[in-house]
PDB file of C-alpha atoms and ligand atoms in Angstrom:
ATOM      1  CA  MET A   1      -7.069 -37.919 -13.878  1.00 97.00           C
ATOM      2  CA  ASN A   2      -7.552 -34.141 -14.067  1.00 97.00           C
ATOM      3  CA  GLY A   3     -10.847 -34.526 -12.199  1.00 96.00           C
ATOM      4  CA  TRP A   4     -12.029 -37.616 -14.105  1.00 97.00           C
ATOM      5  CA  LEU A   5     -12.546 -40.712 -11.970  1.00 98.00           C
ATOM      6  CA  GLY A   6     -12.933 -44.228 -13.269  1.00 97.00           C
ATOM      7  CA  ALA A   7     -11.377 -47.634 -13.793  1.00 96.00           C
ATOM      8  CA  LEU A   8      -7.635 -47.689 -14.472  1.00 94.00           C
ATOM      9  CA  GLU A   9      -8.090 -49.371 -17.855  1.00 95.00           C
ATOM     10  CA  ASP A  10     -10.522 -46.650 -18.995  1.00 97.00           C
ATOM     11  CA  ALA A  11      -8.085 -43.797 -18.318  1.00 95.00           C
ATOM     12  CA  ARG A  12      -6.716 -42.157 -21.465  1.00 94.00           C
ATOM     13  CA  VAL A  13      -3.733 -39.883 -21.879  1.00 94.00           C
ATOM     14  CA  SER A  14      -2.938 -37.699 -24.894  1.00 97.00           C
ATOM     15  CA  VAL A  15       0.047 -38.665 -27.039  1.00 97.00           C
ATOM     16  CA  ASN A  16       1.017 -35.001 -26.566  1.00 96.00           C
ATOM     17  CA  ASP A  17       1.293 -35.365 -22.806  1.00 97.00           C
ATOM     18  CA  ARG A  18       4.822 -34.254 -21.968  1.00 97.00           C
ATOM     19  CA  GLY A  19       5.161 -37.138 -19.570  1.00 98.00           C
ATOM     20  CA  TYR A  20       4.591 -39.505 -22.481  1.00 97.00           C
ATOM     21  CA  ASN A  21       6.916 -37.680 -24.872  1.00 97.00           C
ATOM     22  CA  PHE A  22       9.691 -36.420 -22.627  1.00 97.00           C
ATOM     23  CA  GLY A  23       9.312 -38.103 -19.247  1.00 98.00           C
ATOM     24  CA  ASP A  24       8.690 -34.496 -18.219  1.00 97.00           C
ATOM     25  CA  GLY A  25       7.050 -34.895 -14.849  1.00 98.00           C
ATOM     26  CA  VAL A  26       7.373 -35.799 -11.198  1.00 98.00           C
ATOM     27  CA  TYR A  27       5.666 -38.382  -9.023  1.00 99.00           C
ATOM     28  CA  GLU A  28       5.140 -39.934  -5.619  1.00 98.00           C
ATOM     29  CA  VAL A  29       4.215 -43.400  -4.375  1.00 98.00           C
ATOM     30  CA  VAL A  30       2.375 -43.542  -1.062  1.00 98.00           C
ATOM     31  CA  ARG A  31       1.439 -46.697   0.796  1.00 98.00           C
ATOM     32  CA  ALA A  32      -1.940 -47.043   2.485  1.00 98.00           C
ATOM     33  CA  TYR A  33      -2.331 -49.299   5.485  1.00 98.00           C
ATOM     34  CA  ASN A  34      -5.916 -50.254   6.303  1.00 98.00           C
ATOM     35  CA  GLY A  35      -7.233 -47.355   4.219  1.00 98.00           C
ATOM     36  CA  VAL A  36      -4.917 -44.718   5.691  1.00 98.00           C
ATOM     37  CA  MET A  37      -1.946 -43.317   3.779  1.00 98.00           C
ATOM     38  CA  PHE A  38       1.331 -43.262   5.662  1.00 98.00           C
ATOM     39  CA  ALA A  39       3.180 -39.904   5.623  1.00 98.00           C
ATOM     40  CA  LEU A  40       1.004 -38.381   2.894  1.00 98.00           C
ATOM     41  CA  GLU A  41       2.056 -34.889   3.931  1.00 98.00           C
ATOM     42  CA  GLU A  42       5.761 -35.724   3.633  1.00 98.00           C
ATOM     43  CA  HIS A  43       5.146 -37.205   0.189  1.00 98.00           C
ATOM     44  CA  LEU A  44       3.218 -34.128  -0.972  1.00 98.00           C
ATOM     45  CA  GLU A  45       5.946 -31.854   0.377  1.00 98.00           C
ATOM     46  CA  ARG A  46       8.516 -33.791  -1.635  1.00 98.00           C
ATOM     47  CA  LEU A  47       6.261 -33.617  -4.709  1.00 98.00           C
ATOM     48  CA  ALA A  48       6.184 -29.829  -4.354  1.00 98.00           C
ATOM     49  CA  LEU A  49      10.004 -29.729  -4.032  1.00 98.00           C
ATOM     50  CA  SER A  50      10.434 -31.981  -7.082  1.00 98.00           C
ATOM     51  CA  ALA A  51       8.011 -29.869  -9.125  1.00 98.00           C
ATOM     52  CA  ALA A  52       9.739 -26.622  -8.125  1.00 98.00           C
ATOM     53  CA  ALA A  53      13.161 -28.070  -8.987  1.00 98.00           C
ATOM     54  CA  VAL A  54      12.014 -28.872 -12.539  1.00 97.00           C
ATOM     55  CA  GLU A  55      10.091 -25.597 -12.924  1.00 96.00           C
ATOM     56  CA  ILE A  56       6.593 -27.042 -12.920  1.00 96.00           C
ATOM     57  CA  ASP A  57       4.147 -24.681 -11.204  1.00 96.00           C
ATOM     58  CA  LEU A  58       1.664 -26.789  -9.308  1.00 97.00           C
ATOM     59  CA  PRO A  59      -1.776 -25.212  -9.810  1.00 96.00           C
ATOM     60  CA  TRP A  60      -3.169 -26.962  -6.706  1.00 97.00           C
ATOM     61  CA  GLU A  61      -2.763 -25.917  -3.092  1.00 94.00           C
ATOM     62  CA  PRO A  62      -1.253 -28.694  -0.925  1.00 94.00           C
ATOM     63  CA  ALA A  63      -4.609 -29.116   0.862  1.00 96.00           C
ATOM     64  CA  ARG A  64      -6.376 -29.616  -2.474  1.00 98.00           C
ATOM     65  CA  LEU A  65      -3.870 -32.274  -3.580  1.00 98.00           C
ATOM     66  CA  LYS A  66      -4.288 -33.968  -0.236  1.00 98.00           C
ATOM     67  CA  ASN A  67      -8.061 -34.035  -0.647  1.00 98.00           C
ATOM     68  CA  ILE A  68      -7.908 -35.320  -4.229  1.00 98.00           C
ATOM     69  CA  THR A  69      -5.546 -38.108  -3.161  1.00 98.00           C
ATOM     70  CA  LYS A  70      -7.595 -39.075  -0.111  1.00 98.00           C
ATOM     71  CA  ASP A  71     -10.808 -38.949  -2.106  1.00 98.00           C
ATOM     72  CA  THR A  72      -9.396 -41.199  -4.848  1.00 98.00           C
ATOM     73  CA  LEU A  73      -8.188 -43.736  -2.291  1.00 98.00           C
ATOM     74  CA  GLY A  74     -11.533 -43.634  -0.459  1.00 98.00           C
ATOM     75  CA  LYS A  75     -13.568 -44.126  -3.638  1.00 98.00           C
ATOM     76  CA  SER A  76     -11.362 -47.021  -4.758  1.00 98.00           C
ATOM     77  CA  GLY A  77     -12.462 -48.992  -1.710  1.00 98.00           C
ATOM     78  CA  ILE A  78      -8.961 -50.492  -1.539  1.00 98.00           C
ATOM     79  CA  LYS A  79      -7.565 -50.666   1.985  1.00 98.00           C
ATOM     80  CA  GLU A  80      -4.054 -52.051   1.432  1.00 98.00           C
ATOM     81  CA  ALA A  81      -2.970 -49.878  -1.430  1.00 98.00           C
ATOM     82  CA  LEU A  82      -0.231 -48.191  -3.357  1.00 98.00           C
ATOM     83  CA  VAL A  83      -1.291 -44.699  -4.325  1.00 98.00           C
ATOM     84  CA  TYR A  84       0.573 -43.178  -7.252  1.00 98.00           C
ATOM     85  CA  ILE A  85       0.530 -39.419  -7.804  1.00 98.00           C
ATOM     86  CA  GLN A  86       1.967 -38.064 -11.051  1.00 98.00           C
ATOM     87  CA  VAL A  87       2.197 -34.519 -12.340  1.00 98.00           C
ATOM     88  CA  THR A  88       3.422 -33.861 -15.871  1.00 98.00           C
ATOM     89  CA  ARG A  89       4.175 -30.426 -17.276  1.00 97.00           C
ATOM     90  CA  GLY A  90       1.063 -30.595 -19.452  1.00 97.00           C
ATOM     91  CA  THR A  91      -0.165 -31.345 -22.949  1.00 96.00           C
ATOM     92  CA  ALA A  92       1.264 -29.537 -25.991  1.00 94.00           C
ATOM     93  CA  PRO A  93       2.554 -30.382 -29.487  1.00 93.00           C
ATOM     94  CA  ARG A  94       5.944 -32.054 -29.148  1.00 94.00           C
ATOM     95  CA  ASN A  95       8.629 -29.423 -28.735  1.00 94.00           C
ATOM     96  CA  HIS A  96      11.344 -29.424 -26.067  1.00 94.00           C
ATOM     97  CA  VAL A  97      10.625 -25.824 -25.177  1.00 91.00           C
ATOM     98  CA  SER A  98       7.050 -24.780 -25.538  1.00 77.00           C
ATOM     99  CA  ASP A  99       5.846 -21.184 -25.337  1.00 68.00           C
ATOM    100  CA  GLU A 100       2.338 -22.300 -24.669  1.00 71.00           C
ATOM    101  CA  GLU A 101       0.879 -21.836 -21.234  1.00 82.00           C
ATOM    102  CA  MET A 102       0.310 -25.383 -20.160  1.00 92.00           C
ATOM    103  CA  ARG A 103      -1.702 -26.647 -17.262  1.00 96.00           C
ATOM    104  CA  PRO A 104      -0.001 -29.605 -15.588  1.00 97.00           C
ATOM    105  CA  ASN A 105      -1.759 -32.965 -15.829  1.00 98.00           C
ATOM    106  CA  LEU A 106      -2.528 -34.733 -12.582  1.00 98.00           C
ATOM    107  CA  LEU A 107      -2.940 -38.482 -12.330  1.00 98.00           C
ATOM    108  CA  VAL A 108      -3.714 -40.343  -9.118  1.00 98.00           C
ATOM    109  CA  THR A 109      -4.029 -44.119  -9.262  1.00 98.00           C
ATOM    110  CA  VAL A 110      -4.826 -46.611  -6.534  1.00 98.00           C
ATOM    111  CA  ARG A 111      -3.731 -50.220  -6.836  1.00 98.00           C
ATOM    112  CA  ASN A 112      -3.776 -53.211  -4.571  1.00 98.00           C
ATOM    113  CA  MET A 113      -0.613 -53.517  -2.550  1.00 98.00           C
ATOM    114  CA  PRO A 114       1.417 -56.349  -4.121  1.00 97.00           C
ATOM    115  CA  HIS A 115       2.001 -59.413  -1.966  1.00 98.00           C
ATOM    116  CA  ILE A 116       5.336 -59.259  -0.174  1.00 98.00           C
ATOM    117  CA  PRO A 117       6.649 -62.705   0.747  1.00 97.00           C
ATOM    118  CA  PRO A 118       7.702 -62.847   4.424  1.00 97.00           C
ATOM    119  CA  SER A 119      10.964 -64.457   3.253  1.00 97.00           C
ATOM    120  CA  LEU A 120      12.022 -61.007   2.021  1.00 98.00           C
ATOM    121  CA  TYR A 121      12.534 -60.064   5.666  1.00 98.00           C
ATOM    122  CA  THR A 122      13.565 -63.434   7.110  1.00 98.00           C
ATOM    123  CA  GLU A 123      16.040 -64.333   4.345  1.00 98.00           C
ATOM    124  CA  GLY A 124      17.049 -60.933   2.970  1.00 98.00           C
ATOM    125  CA  VAL A 125      17.924 -60.119  -0.631  1.00 98.00           C
ATOM    126  CA  LYS A 126      20.911 -59.898  -2.930  1.00 98.00           C
ATOM    127  CA  ALA A 127      22.085 -56.646  -4.476  1.00 99.00           C
ATOM    128  CA  ILE A 128      24.575 -55.716  -7.154  1.00 99.00           C
ATOM    129  CA  THR A 129      26.550 -52.505  -7.459  1.00 98.00           C
ATOM    130  CA  MET A 130      26.984 -50.517 -10.632  1.00 98.00           C
ATOM    131  CA  PRO A 131      28.395 -47.144 -11.663  1.00 98.00           C
ATOM    132  CA  GLU A 132      26.122 -44.224 -10.890  1.00 98.00           C
ATOM    133  CA  PHE A 133      24.911 -43.246 -14.333  1.00 98.00           C
ATOM    134  CA  ARG A 134      21.778 -41.247 -13.559  1.00 98.00           C
ATOM    135  CA  TRP A 135      21.480 -37.467 -13.844  1.00 98.00           C
ATOM    136  CA  GLN A 136      22.766 -34.824 -11.422  1.00 97.00           C
ATOM    137  CA  ILE A 137      19.543 -33.896  -9.591  1.00 98.00           C
ATOM    138  CA  ARG A 138      18.585 -37.169  -8.025  1.00 98.00           C
ATOM    139  CA  ASN A 139      16.778 -35.353  -5.208  1.00 98.00           C
ATOM    140  CA  VAL A 140      14.001 -34.860  -7.790  1.00 98.00           C
ATOM    141  CA  LYS A 141      11.547 -37.745  -7.998  1.00 98.00           C
ATOM    142  CA  SER A 142      11.315 -37.565 -11.769  1.00 98.00           C
ATOM    143  CA  ILE A 143       9.223 -39.868 -13.933  1.00 98.00           C
ATOM    144  CA  SER A 144      12.254 -40.073 -16.285  1.00 98.00           C
ATOM    145  CA  LEU A 145      13.300 -43.463 -14.958  1.00 98.00           C
ATOM    146  CA  GLN A 146      15.091 -45.057 -17.889  1.00 98.00           C
ATOM    147  CA  ALA A 147      18.420 -45.359 -16.054  1.00 98.00           C
ATOM    148  CA  SER A 148      16.682 -46.969 -13.071  1.00 98.00           C
ATOM    149  CA  VAL A 149      14.857 -49.388 -15.373  1.00 98.00           C
ATOM    150  CA  LEU A 150      18.161 -50.447 -16.935  1.00 98.00           C
ATOM    151  CA  ALA A 151      19.744 -50.864 -13.508  1.00 98.00           C
ATOM    152  CA  LYS A 152      16.824 -52.987 -12.299  1.00 98.00           C
ATOM    153  CA  ARG A 153      17.014 -55.156 -15.414  1.00 98.00           C
ATOM    154  CA  ARG A 154      20.710 -55.701 -14.807  1.00 98.00           C
ATOM    155  CA  ALA A 155      20.003 -56.612 -11.179  1.00 98.00           C
ATOM    156  CA  GLU A 156      17.286 -59.036 -12.163  1.00 98.00           C
ATOM    157  CA  ARG A 157      19.567 -60.769 -14.646  1.00 98.00           C
ATOM    158  CA  ALA A 158      22.085 -61.203 -11.815  1.00 98.00           C
ATOM    159  CA  GLY A 159      19.384 -62.705  -9.569  1.00 98.00           C
ATOM    160  CA  ALA A 160      19.444 -59.600  -7.349  1.00 98.00           C
ATOM    161  CA  ALA A 161      16.604 -57.512  -5.979  1.00 98.00           C
ATOM    162  CA  GLU A 162      18.320 -54.149  -6.212  1.00 98.00           C
ATOM    163  CA  ALA A 163      21.087 -52.282  -8.002  1.00 99.00           C
ATOM    164  CA  ILE A 164      23.158 -50.002  -5.777  1.00 99.00           C
ATOM    165  CA  PHE A 165      24.825 -47.026  -7.437  1.00 99.00           C
ATOM    166  CA  VAL A 166      28.475 -46.165  -6.793  1.00 98.00           C
ATOM    167  CA  LEU A 167      30.188 -42.900  -7.790  1.00 98.00           C
ATOM    168  CA  PRO A 168      33.620 -42.899  -9.504  1.00 98.00           C
ATOM    169  CA  ASP A 169      35.306 -42.174  -6.119  1.00 98.00           C
ATOM    170  CA  GLY A 170      33.682 -45.259  -4.566  1.00 98.00           C
ATOM    171  CA  THR A 171      30.921 -43.417  -2.701  1.00 98.00           C
ATOM    172  CA  VAL A 172      27.696 -45.394  -2.441  1.00 99.00           C
ATOM    173  CA  THR A 173      24.637 -43.268  -3.169  1.00 98.00           C
ATOM    174  CA  GLU A 174      21.426 -45.312  -3.126  1.00 99.00           C
ATOM    175  CA  GLY A 175      19.507 -48.096  -4.841  1.00 98.00           C
ATOM    176  CA  ALA A 176      17.629 -47.770  -8.133  1.00 98.00           C
ATOM    177  CA  SER A 177      14.396 -47.523  -6.130  1.00 98.00           C
ATOM    178  CA  SER A 178      15.549 -47.426  -2.517  1.00 99.00           C
ATOM    179  CA  ASN A 179      17.865 -45.749  -0.033  1.00 99.00           C
ATOM    180  CA  ILE A 180      20.651 -47.782   1.516  1.00 99.00           C
ATOM    181  CA  PHE A 181      21.917 -48.030   5.094  1.00 99.00           C
ATOM    182  CA  ILE A 182      24.887 -49.900   6.490  1.00 99.00           C
ATOM    183  CA  VAL A 183      25.855 -50.791  10.048  1.00 98.00           C
ATOM    184  CA  LYS A 184      29.538 -50.119  10.686  1.00 98.00           C
ATOM    185  CA  ASP A 185      30.968 -50.631  14.193  1.00 97.00           C
ATOM    186  CA  GLY A 186      27.391 -50.731  15.472  1.00 97.00           C
ATOM    187  CA  VAL A 187      26.568 -47.337  13.956  1.00 98.00           C
ATOM    188  CA  LEU A 188      23.933 -46.814  11.274  1.00 98.00           C
ATOM    189  CA  MET A 189      25.159 -44.907   8.208  1.00 98.00           C
ATOM    190  CA  THR A 190      23.366 -43.497   5.211  1.00 99.00           C
ATOM    191  CA  HIS A 191      24.189 -40.918   2.534  1.00 98.00           C
ATOM    192  CA  PRO A 192      23.178 -37.304   3.317  1.00 98.00           C
ATOM    193  CA  ALA A 193      20.014 -35.995   1.690  1.00 98.00           C
ATOM    194  CA  ASP A 194      21.617 -33.829  -0.995  1.00 98.00           C
ATOM    195  CA  ASN A 195      21.264 -33.817  -4.784  1.00 98.00           C
ATOM    196  CA  ARG A 196      23.055 -37.157  -5.028  1.00 98.00           C
ATOM    197  CA  ILE A 197      20.109 -39.158  -3.627  1.00 98.00           C
ATOM    198  CA  LEU A 198      16.353 -39.033  -3.327  1.00 98.00           C
ATOM    199  CA  ALA A 199      15.511 -38.091   0.246  1.00 98.00           C
ATOM    200  CA  GLY A 200      13.364 -41.140   0.947  1.00 98.00           C
ATOM    201  CA  VAL A 201      10.395 -40.769   3.230  1.00 98.00           C
ATOM    202  CA  ILE A 202      11.150 -44.141   4.806  1.00 98.00           C
ATOM    203  CA  ARG A 203      14.830 -43.158   5.163  1.00 98.00           C
ATOM    204  CA  HIS A 204      13.665 -40.146   7.177  1.00 98.00           C
ATOM    205  CA  PHE A 205      11.479 -42.259   9.473  1.00 98.00           C
ATOM    206  CA  VAL A 206      14.165 -44.934   9.872  1.00 98.00           C
ATOM    207  CA  LEU A 207      16.557 -42.270  11.174  1.00 98.00           C
ATOM    208  CA  LYS A 208      13.820 -41.123  13.563  1.00 98.00           C
ATOM    209  CA  VAL A 209      13.173 -44.680  14.750  1.00 98.00           C
ATOM    210  CA  ALA A 210      16.912 -45.196  15.287  1.00 98.00           C
ATOM    211  CA  GLY A 211      16.886 -42.131  17.564  1.00 98.00           C
ATOM    212  CA  THR A 212      14.005 -43.457  19.638  1.00 97.00           C
ATOM    213  CA  LEU A 213      15.739 -46.863  19.953  1.00 97.00           C
ATOM    214  CA  ASP A 214      19.007 -45.242  21.038  1.00 96.00           C
ATOM    215  CA  VAL A 215      20.733 -46.589  17.964  1.00 98.00           C
ATOM    216  CA  LYS A 216      23.518 -44.235  16.920  1.00 98.00           C
ATOM    217  CA  SER A 217      23.279 -43.052  13.338  1.00 98.00           C
ATOM    218  CA  VAL A 218      25.438 -40.818  11.175  1.00 98.00           C
ATOM    219  CA  VAL A 219      24.316 -39.207   7.961  1.00 98.00           C
ATOM    220  CA  GLU A 220      27.575 -39.390   6.046  1.00 98.00           C
ATOM    221  CA  PRO A 221      28.727 -40.851   2.739  1.00 98.00           C
ATOM    222  CA  PHE A 222      30.294 -44.319   2.903  1.00 98.00           C
ATOM    223  CA  ASN A 223      32.126 -46.202   0.201  1.00 98.00           C
ATOM    224  CA  ILE A 224      31.937 -49.547  -1.494  1.00 98.00           C
ATOM    225  CA  LEU A 225      34.507 -51.100   0.871  1.00 98.00           C
ATOM    226  CA  ASP A 226      32.397 -50.044   3.860  1.00 98.00           C
ATOM    227  CA  LEU A 227      29.424 -51.596   2.098  1.00 98.00           C
ATOM    228  CA  VAL A 228      30.887 -55.031   1.482  1.00 98.00           C
ATOM    229  CA  LYS A 229      32.514 -55.126   4.940  1.00 98.00           C
ATOM    230  CA  ALA A 230      29.396 -53.878   6.770  1.00 98.00           C
ATOM    231  CA  GLU A 231      27.974 -55.768   9.737  1.00 98.00           C
ATOM    232  CA  GLU A 232      24.513 -55.257   8.282  1.00 98.00           C
ATOM    233  CA  VAL A 233      23.043 -53.679   5.174  1.00 99.00           C
ATOM    234  CA  PHE A 234      19.437 -52.776   4.460  1.00 99.00           C
ATOM    235  CA  ILE A 235      17.479 -50.827   1.881  1.00 99.00           C
ATOM    236  CA  THR A 236      14.398 -48.706   2.515  1.00 99.00           C
ATOM    237  CA  GLY A 237      11.425 -47.640   0.449  1.00 98.00           C
ATOM    238  CA  THR A 238       7.700 -47.057   0.606  1.00 98.00           C
ATOM    239  CA  VAL A 239       6.626 -50.416  -0.813  1.00 98.00           C
ATOM    240  CA  ALA A 240       8.731 -52.891   1.186  1.00 98.00           C
ATOM    241  CA  GLU A 241       9.751 -50.600   4.095  1.00 98.00           C
ATOM    242  CA  VAL A 242      13.021 -52.048   5.443  1.00 98.00           C
ATOM    243  CA  VAL A 243      14.650 -54.965   3.580  1.00 99.00           C
ATOM    244  CA  PRO A 244      17.822 -56.738   4.723  1.00 98.00           C
ATOM    245  CA  VAL A 245      20.577 -57.146   2.119  1.00 99.00           C
ATOM    246  CA  VAL A 246      22.704 -60.249   2.720  1.00 98.00           C
ATOM    247  CA  ASN A 247      24.804 -60.373  -0.412  1.00 98.00           C
ATOM    248  CA  VAL A 248      26.417 -57.614  -2.461  1.00 98.00           C
ATOM    249  CA  ASP A 249      28.110 -58.534  -5.756  1.00 98.00           C
ATOM    250  CA  GLY A 250      28.374 -62.111  -4.506  1.00 98.00           C
ATOM    251  CA  LYS A 251      30.046 -61.063  -1.244  1.00 98.00           C
ATOM    252  CA  ILE A 252      28.282 -62.303   1.876  1.00 98.00           C
ATOM    253  CA  ILE A 253      27.149 -59.642   4.359  1.00 98.00           C
ATOM    254  CA  GLY A 254      26.742 -60.395   8.056  1.00 93.00           C
ATOM    255  CA  GLY A 255      27.129 -64.144   7.680  1.00 95.00           C
ATOM    256  CA  GLY A 256      24.461 -64.200   4.978  1.00 98.00           C
ATOM    257  CA  ARG A 257      21.578 -63.683   7.425  1.00 98.00           C
ATOM    258  CA  PRO A 258      19.505 -60.559   8.129  1.00 98.00           C
ATOM    259  CA  GLY A 259      21.021 -58.698  11.060  1.00 98.00           C
ATOM    260  CA  PRO A 260      19.473 -57.972  14.469  1.00 98.00           C
ATOM    261  CA  LEU A 261      19.683 -54.198  14.142  1.00 98.00           C
ATOM    262  CA  THR A 262      17.858 -54.296  10.804  1.00 98.00           C
ATOM    263  CA  ALA A 263      15.070 -56.321  12.412  1.00 98.00           C
ATOM    264  CA  ARG A 264      14.860 -53.915  15.368  1.00 98.00           C
ATOM    265  CA  ILE A 265      14.670 -50.907  13.088  1.00 98.00           C
ATOM    266  CA  HIS A 266      12.008 -52.539  10.941  1.00 98.00           C
ATOM    267  CA  LYS A 267       9.979 -53.487  14.012  1.00 98.00           C
ATOM    268  CA  GLY A 268      10.279 -49.919  15.308  1.00 98.00           C
ATOM    269  CA  PHE A 269       9.132 -48.596  11.940  1.00 98.00           C
ATOM    270  CA  VAL A 270       6.117 -50.908  11.879  1.00 98.00           C
ATOM    271  CA  SER A 271       5.046 -49.755  15.359  1.00 97.00           C
ATOM    272  CA  LEU A 272       5.423 -46.156  14.206  1.00 95.00           C
ATOM    273  CA  ILE A 273       2.950 -46.847  11.383  1.00 94.00           C
ATOM    274  CA  LYS A 274       0.526 -48.429  13.803  1.00 90.00           C
TER     275      LYS A 274
HETATM  276  N1  PLP B 301      15.579 -43.643  -3.909  1.00 59.49           N
HETATM  277  C1  PLP B 301      14.994 -43.814  -5.106  1.00 59.49           C
HETATM  278  C2  PLP B 301      15.804 -43.587  -6.341  1.00 59.49           C
HETATM  279  C3  PLP B 301      13.644 -44.197  -5.197  1.00 59.49           C
HETATM  280  O1  PLP B 301      13.071 -44.354  -6.401  1.00 59.49           O
HETATM  281  C4  PLP B 301      12.913 -44.444  -4.013  1.00 59.49           C
HETATM  282  C5  PLP B 301      11.525 -44.855  -4.044  1.00 59.49           C
HETATM  283  O2  PLP B 301      10.977 -45.184  -5.057  1.00 59.49           O
HETATM  284  C6  PLP B 301      13.573 -44.266  -2.776  1.00 59.49           C
HETATM  285  C7  PLP B 301      14.886 -43.857  -2.768  1.00 59.49           C
HETATM  286  C8  PLP B 301      12.843 -44.485  -1.492  1.00 59.49           C
HETATM  287  O3  PLP B 301      11.957 -43.427  -1.257  1.00 59.49           O
HETATM  288  P1  PLP B 301      10.721 -43.560  -0.279  1.00 59.49           P
HETATM  289  O4  PLP B 301      11.253 -44.035   1.036  1.00 59.49           O
HETATM  290  O5  PLP B 301      10.167 -42.194  -0.185  1.00 59.49           O
HETATM  291  O6  PLP B 301       9.779 -44.529  -0.907  1.00 59.49           O
END
């Protein structure tokens, strides 16, 4: 944290940190496999884009951020890890607009990768849909996550793993913490990377893997009818990679079993990591 290194429980943040008061910051989550972070550069590029979009001037060169992150992971001694990088606008007395020159606060944490039950991939998960009620610049990975927290709580109450957002015209955007793909007539579909979704790092690599496997993909919006009628549905994200969705709002997808294309894509992604 701002150059200080120590145990997570010893870290202290000011009550005047703008992240604490306003959710005024951006972040990244990077997964480390056997001590090596996957796609760290892509994550740091997205962090820079997020920061620029919310007018936070990063005082660190990309190479410096890379070194700080690698160093923190190395010193943690954790091999299978989730590395969290957070930048808030800085510390200042609470005021929406502050004239003060603030230096952004940097926090990098390293935690053990949570256990992922293999059944996640062999059985798949349920999802619910709900109206898209987040803000208009969802391409920014903002730490203001209250809407996503509410969506996840609603999903959990419904016994679902993810909440999928749907716009008033029926367009499906993404999950509360994942991107979503469907298979329609054998073709992979996912929403374009515009301001309506977060351009997921795993989404990007899944599209790449599809190319190498000769799986046709189109980056185009699809709607809720396409979703519930899809041959296969899966969600992607850094923590769990590629997760089959077998039930949406109680409607069975693909016979209620994870689909073959989802498994192929996931396998291709895992070999890419290796
Ligand atoms: N969309 C949202 C809203 C997210 O919060 C996340 C990850 O947390 C993703 C998509 C997936 O992004 P990535 O593949 O970079 O982890």
